GROMACS .gro file of C-alpha atoms in nm:
model
  270
    1UNK     CA    1   3.901  -1.240  -3.361
    2UNK     CA    2   3.867  -0.868  -3.253
    3UNK     CA    3   3.719  -0.782  -2.910
    4UNK     CA    4   3.411  -0.628  -3.105
    5UNK     CA    5   3.324  -0.954  -3.217
    6UNK     CA    6   3.213  -1.057  -2.870
    7UNK     CA    7   3.057  -0.674  -2.883
    8UNK     CA    8   2.617  -0.658  -2.939
    9UNK     CA    9   2.593  -0.516  -3.237
   10UNK     CA   10   2.357  -0.191  -3.165
   11UNK     CA   11   2.710  -0.136  -2.930
   12UNK     CA   12   2.950  -0.105  -3.151
   13UNK     CA   13   3.045   0.181  -3.313
   14UNK     CA   14   3.029   0.327  -2.970
   15UNK     CA   15   3.262   0.056  -2.805
   16UNK     CA   16   3.519   0.128  -3.085
   17UNK     CA   17   3.424   0.534  -3.030
   18UNK     CA   18   3.572   0.518  -2.724
   19UNK     CA   19   3.863   0.323  -2.796
   20UNK     CA   20   3.996   0.596  -3.054
   21UNK     CA   21   3.906   0.818  -2.761
   22UNK     CA   22   4.110   0.655  -2.499
   23UNK     CA   23   4.421   0.589  -2.800
   24UNK     CA   24   4.402   0.973  -2.832
   25UNK     CA   25   4.441   1.070  -2.441
   26UNK     CA   26   4.063   1.214  -2.413
   27UNK     CA   27   3.948   1.069  -2.096
   28UNK     CA   28   3.702   0.775  -2.164
   29UNK     CA   29   3.399   0.774  -1.807
   30UNK     CA   30   3.352   0.445  -1.690
   31UNK     CA   31   3.040   0.294  -1.938
   32UNK     CA   32   2.848   0.022  -2.020
   33UNK     CA   33   2.788  -0.245  -2.326
   34UNK     CA   34   2.642  -0.532  -2.376
   35UNK     CA   35   2.836  -0.794  -2.509
   36UNK     CA   36   2.715  -1.171  -2.681
   37UNK     CA   37   2.737  -1.475  -2.409
   38UNK     CA   38   2.882  -1.792  -2.615
   39UNK     CA   39   2.487  -1.980  -2.480
   40UNK     CA   40   2.383  -1.635  -2.768
   41UNK     CA   41   2.182  -1.463  -2.469
   42UNK     CA   42   2.411  -1.095  -2.409
   43UNK     CA   43   2.553  -0.974  -2.033
   44UNK     CA   44   2.527  -0.613  -1.901
   45UNK     CA   45   2.947  -0.500  -1.865
   46UNK     CA   46   3.020  -0.191  -1.671
   47UNK     CA   47   3.365  -0.107  -1.837
   48UNK     CA   48   3.630   0.088  -1.671
   49UNK     CA   49   3.953   0.119  -1.932
   50UNK     CA   50   4.285   0.302  -1.928
   51UNK     CA   51   4.520   0.343  -2.201
   52UNK     CA   52   4.877   0.191  -2.198
   53UNK     CA   53   5.202   0.358  -2.311
   54UNK     CA   54   5.551   0.233  -2.395
   55UNK     CA   55   5.885   0.353  -2.276
   56UNK     CA   56   5.827   0.682  -2.522
   57UNK     CA   57   5.543   0.754  -2.355
   58UNK     CA   58   5.330   0.660  -2.681
   59UNK     CA   59   5.005   0.481  -2.621
   60UNK     CA   60   4.994   0.107  -2.766
   61UNK     CA   61   4.684  -0.025  -2.622
   62UNK     CA   62   4.413   0.011  -2.412
   63UNK     CA   63   4.317  -0.217  -2.081
   64UNK     CA   64   4.001  -0.256  -1.984
   65UNK     CA   65   3.831  -0.406  -1.660
   66UNK     CA   66   3.521  -0.571  -1.724
   67UNK     CA   67   3.206  -0.614  -1.421
   68UNK     CA   68   2.947  -0.816  -1.511
   69UNK     CA   69   2.631  -0.651  -1.374
   70UNK     CA   70   2.339  -0.829  -1.545
   71UNK     CA   71   2.154  -0.913  -1.263
   72UNK     CA   72   2.186  -0.577  -1.131
   73UNK     CA   73   2.008  -0.445  -1.417
   74UNK     CA   74   1.735  -0.732  -1.435
   75UNK     CA   75   1.695  -0.633  -1.062
   76UNK     CA   76   1.620  -0.270  -1.132
   77UNK     CA   77   1.428  -0.382  -1.454
   78UNK     CA   78   1.236  -0.589  -1.193
   79UNK     CA   79   1.198  -0.276  -0.937
   80UNK     CA   80   1.097   0.004  -1.288
   81UNK     CA   81   0.788  -0.314  -1.400
   82UNK     CA   82   0.689  -0.321  -1.036
   83UNK     CA   83   0.675   0.091  -0.975
   84UNK     CA   84   0.518   0.103  -1.377
   85UNK     CA   85   0.209  -0.174  -1.199
   86UNK     CA   86   0.194   0.047  -0.883
   87UNK     CA   87   0.149   0.385  -1.066
   88UNK     CA   88  -0.113   0.253  -1.291
   89UNK     CA   89  -0.299   0.094  -1.036
   90UNK     CA   90  -0.222   0.421  -0.808
   91UNK     CA   91  -0.361   0.646  -1.076
   92UNK     CA   92  -0.661   0.429  -1.178
   93UNK     CA   93  -0.752   0.295  -0.823
   94UNK     CA   94  -1.115   0.397  -0.708
   95UNK     CA   95  -0.990   0.487  -0.334
   96UNK     CA   96  -0.768   0.790  -0.252
   97UNK     CA   97  -0.458   0.693  -0.193
   98UNK     CA   98  -0.169   0.909  -0.003
   99UNK     CA   99   0.259   0.876  -0.038
  100UNK     CA  100   0.370   1.079   0.258
  101UNK     CA  101   0.739   1.121   0.359
  102UNK     CA  102   0.841   1.277   0.637
  103UNK     CA  103   0.482   1.339   0.795
  104UNK     CA  104   0.345   1.535   0.535
  105UNK     CA  105   0.136   1.439   0.203
  106UNK     CA  106   0.398   1.484  -0.143
  107UNK     CA  107   0.210   1.264  -0.388
  108UNK     CA  108  -0.171   1.150  -0.451
  109UNK     CA  109  -0.422   1.042  -0.714
  110UNK     CA  110  -0.721   1.207  -0.906
  111UNK     CA  111  -0.981   1.016  -0.662
  112UNK     CA  112  -0.823   1.191  -0.319
  113UNK     CA  113  -0.890   1.499  -0.537
  114UNK     CA  114  -1.227   1.417  -0.599
  115UNK     CA  115  -1.270   1.277  -0.288
  116UNK     CA  116  -1.191   1.543  -0.102
  117UNK     CA  117  -1.340   1.826  -0.359
  118UNK     CA  118  -0.989   2.034  -0.421
  119UNK     CA  119  -0.703   2.002  -0.663
  120UNK     CA  120  -0.386   1.836  -0.624
  121UNK     CA  121  -0.156   2.163  -0.492
  122UNK     CA  122  -0.410   2.174  -0.256
  123UNK     CA  123  -0.361   1.864  -0.102
  124UNK     CA  124   0.031   1.840  -0.124
  125UNK     CA  125   0.257   1.930   0.169
  126UNK     CA  126  -0.061   1.899   0.374
  127UNK     CA  127  -0.035   1.673   0.711
  128UNK     CA  128  -0.284   1.354   0.698
  129UNK     CA  129  -0.450   1.476   1.036
  130UNK     CA  130  -0.429   1.833   0.929
  131UNK     CA  131  -0.673   2.035   0.721
  132UNK     CA  132  -0.852   1.731   0.631
  133UNK     CA  133  -0.931   1.584   0.929
  134UNK     CA  134  -1.150   1.728   1.217
  135UNK     CA  135  -0.991   1.850   1.522
  136UNK     CA  136  -1.135   1.563   1.707
  137UNK     CA  137  -1.203   1.206   1.614
  138UNK     CA  138  -1.522   1.016   1.661
  139UNK     CA  139  -1.363   0.825   1.997
  140UNK     CA  140  -1.249   1.186   2.155
  141UNK     CA  141  -0.930   1.171   2.088
  142UNK     CA  142  -0.784   1.410   1.895
  143UNK     CA  143  -0.704   1.349   1.561
  144UNK     CA  144  -0.332   1.441   1.596
  145UNK     CA  145  -0.249   1.215   1.893
  146UNK     CA  146  -0.440   0.958   1.755
  147UNK     CA  147  -0.262   0.988   1.343
  148UNK     CA  148   0.104   0.960   1.521
  149UNK     CA  149   0.002   0.629   1.779
  150UNK     CA  150  -0.161   0.487   1.455
  151UNK     CA  151   0.158   0.604   1.276
  152UNK     CA  152   0.406   0.480   1.496
  153UNK     CA  153   0.227   0.156   1.540
  154UNK     CA  154   0.290   0.098   1.121
  155UNK     CA  155   0.664   0.117   1.206
  156UNK     CA  156   0.688  -0.085   1.500
  157UNK     CA  157   0.395  -0.384   1.364
  158UNK     CA  158   0.268  -0.351   1.023
  159UNK     CA  159  -0.007  -0.248   0.821
  160UNK     CA  160  -0.293  -0.065   0.999
  161UNK     CA  161  -0.655  -0.051   0.960
  162UNK     CA  162  -0.930   0.174   1.093
  163UNK     CA  163  -1.240   0.424   1.050
  164UNK     CA  164  -1.153   0.776   1.064
  165UNK     CA  165  -1.347   1.047   1.036
  166UNK     CA  166  -1.220   1.303   0.702
  167UNK     CA  167  -1.321   1.648   0.674
  168UNK     CA  168  -1.311   1.774   0.285
  169UNK     CA  169  -1.185   2.089   0.152
  170UNK     CA  170  -1.623   2.256   0.181
  171UNK     CA  171  -1.524   2.126   0.565
  172UNK     CA  172  -1.835   1.907   0.538
  173UNK     CA  173  -1.737   1.536   0.703
  174UNK     CA  174  -1.713   1.192   0.576
  175UNK     CA  175  -1.664   0.876   0.725
  176UNK     CA  176  -1.340   0.675   0.629
  177UNK     CA  177  -1.173   0.365   0.619
  178UNK     CA  178  -0.781   0.404   0.598
  179UNK     CA  179  -0.478   0.167   0.572
  180UNK     CA  180  -0.162   0.304   0.618
  181UNK     CA  181   0.126   0.086   0.518
  182UNK     CA  182   0.579   0.143   0.456
  183UNK     CA  183   0.628   0.123   0.084
  184UNK     CA  184   0.950   0.210  -0.140
  185UNK     CA  185   0.990   0.333  -0.427
  186UNK     CA  186   1.284   0.455  -0.578
  187UNK     CA  187   1.455   0.302  -0.281
  188UNK     CA  188   1.337   0.512  -0.057
  189UNK     CA  189   1.038   0.466   0.208
  190UNK     CA  190   0.750   0.662   0.250
  191UNK     CA  191   0.395   0.560   0.377
  192UNK     CA  192   0.125   0.502   0.208
  193UNK     CA  193  -0.241   0.647   0.325
  194UNK     CA  194  -0.561   0.461   0.148
  195UNK     CA  195  -0.870   0.632   0.193
  196UNK     CA  196  -1.190   0.468   0.133
  197UNK     CA  197  -1.527   0.679   0.183
  198UNK     CA  198  -1.787   0.488   0.384
  199UNK     CA  199  -2.000   0.755   0.449
  200UNK     CA  200  -2.316   0.577   0.258
  201UNK     CA  201  -2.204   0.227   0.407
  202UNK     CA  202  -2.231   0.360   0.760
  203UNK     CA  203  -2.615   0.531   0.598
  204UNK     CA  204  -2.696   0.181   0.537
  205UNK     CA  205  -2.549   0.026   0.836
  206UNK     CA  206  -2.704   0.307   1.041
  207UNK     CA  207  -3.057   0.188   0.865
  208UNK     CA  208  -3.044  -0.120   0.916
  209UNK     CA  209  -2.975  -0.073   1.310
  210UNK     CA  210  -3.246   0.172   1.336
  211UNK     CA  211  -3.460  -0.136   1.233
  212UNK     CA  212  -3.299  -0.373   1.388
  213UNK     CA  213  -3.327  -0.245   1.772
  214UNK     CA  214  -3.699  -0.139   1.694
  215UNK     CA  215  -3.840  -0.427   1.503
  216UNK     CA  216  -4.085  -0.564   1.775
  217UNK     CA  217  -3.969  -0.955   1.681
  218UNK     CA  218  -3.675  -1.095   1.884
  219UNK     CA  219  -3.343  -1.099   1.646
  220UNK     CA  220  -3.007  -1.175   1.734
  221UNK     CA  221  -2.651  -1.347   1.612
  222UNK     CA  222  -2.455  -1.624   1.754
  223UNK     CA  223  -2.181  -1.811   1.692
  224UNK     CA  224  -2.211  -2.151   1.591
  225UNK     CA  225  -2.087  -2.235   1.984
  226UNK     CA  226  -2.439  -2.106   2.109
  227UNK     CA  227  -2.283  -1.754   2.218
  228UNK     CA  228  -2.483  -1.433   2.176
  229UNK     CA  229  -2.265  -1.235   1.915
  230UNK     CA  230  -2.583  -0.962   1.953
  231UNK     CA  231  -2.927  -0.930   2.069
  232UNK     CA  232  -3.202  -0.693   1.989
  233UNK     CA  233  -3.433  -0.488   2.252
  234UNK     CA  234  -3.734  -0.723   2.165
  235UNK     CA  235  -3.559  -1.040   2.190
  236UNK     CA  236  -3.445  -0.918   2.565
  237UNK     CA  237  -3.788  -0.876   2.672
  238UNK     CA  238  -3.932  -1.142   2.535
  239UNK     CA  239  -3.722  -1.357   2.732
  240UNK     CA  240  -3.764  -1.126   3.083
  241UNK     CA  241  -3.433  -0.930   2.991
  242UNK     CA  242  -3.430  -0.593   3.075
  243UNK     CA  243  -3.103  -0.513   2.798
  244UNK     CA  244  -2.934  -0.688   2.553
  245UNK     CA  245  -2.669  -0.656   2.739
  246UNK     CA  246  -2.806  -0.829   3.013
  247UNK     CA  247  -2.880  -1.095   2.788
  248UNK     CA  248  -2.605  -1.197   2.648
  249UNK     CA  249  -2.428  -1.183   2.964
  250UNK     CA  250  -2.644  -1.414   3.095
  251UNK     CA  251  -2.705  -1.653   2.835
  252UNK     CA  252  -2.381  -1.860   2.760
  253UNK     CA  253  -2.511  -2.178   2.593
  254UNK     CA  254  -2.808  -2.102   2.373
  255UNK     CA  255  -2.902  -2.439   2.353
  256UNK     CA  256  -2.909  -2.566   2.729
  257UNK     CA  257  -3.087  -2.234   2.812
  258UNK     CA  258  -3.278  -2.151   2.562
  259UNK     CA  259  -3.431  -2.477   2.415
  260UNK     CA  260  -3.639  -2.712   2.546
  261UNK     CA  261  -3.501  -2.987   2.305
  262UNK     CA  262  -3.190  -2.944   2.305
  263UNK     CA  263  -3.158  -3.094   1.955
  264UNK     CA  264  -3.387  -2.840   1.806
  265UNK     CA  265  -3.078  -2.610   1.779
  266UNK     CA  266  -2.861  -2.884   1.594
  267UNK     CA  267  -3.165  -2.957   1.378
  268UNK     CA  268  -3.176  -2.559   1.339
  269UNK     CA  269  -2.791  -2.541   1.258
  270UNK     CA  270  -2.870  -2.793   0.945
   0.00000   0.00000   0.00000
C-alpha cells in the first residue's frame, strides 16, 4: 500500500507535494502531518525526510524519519486552553490585575484602568510602588522597601496577601487588598498582582469600630475556650479595668473568672 494510505485525508496533498519537491531536488524542511492509527485515532508525526540517490546521482526515493509528537501537541493544546481561560478571567475580573516582569507592569486588565482612573498606557512600564503608591505606607515603611520585601517573599515562600495603600491617577489614595503570586505564560514566569479596592469595606469597619468603642454596653468577642479576642471600653469599665487591653491580659478563662456559675457559660455557648 502507498504511504499515503496512513496519512490523514486533509494532509495527503501536502505530503505528496513535499515528496515531489524532494525528488525534484528541492530542500524540504522538517514538517508535521497527522497519521491514522490502527485504532482509528490520529497521531501527530514530525517528519525529517531526505532524498535517496543511485550510483549515477539520480533520485530513487525518499527516506523519512518520523517522531511521534502527539503528547507534545496535547500538552501544548492543554496549555493554550489554560491560557485562553486565564485571559478570559483576566479580562473580565472585578479586581485589577497586573502582570509584572523585571519589576515593571507589562500588562493589565480593564478593571485596573477603571480602578486607577487612567488608561492602560499610563500603567504599562510603571513600577508597582512608584506613581501609584504613596511614598510611605500606613505602617511607616517606604512603599519601595515594603514592596521589595513582599516580592522577595513570593519567590522564597509563595503567594503573599496584604493590605496596601494605593494612589489613583488623580492623586487620591485608597485602601486595597493585594495578592501577588508567580504565574507562567507561554513558558515564561511573571509576577501577577491582584488588587481589590476595599475603601468601602474600610469605611464600614471604621463605622463599626466607632459604634463598638463608644457603646455604653459591654461588647466582646471570645474563643470557645474562654479567651477574649476583643473587648470594648464599656466592657472593661463595667468590670473595673482601666482599659480593654488590661482586661484581656488579666482574664484568661472567662467561665471561671467572670461567671458566678461556670455552667452558665456552657449553657450560653449552646
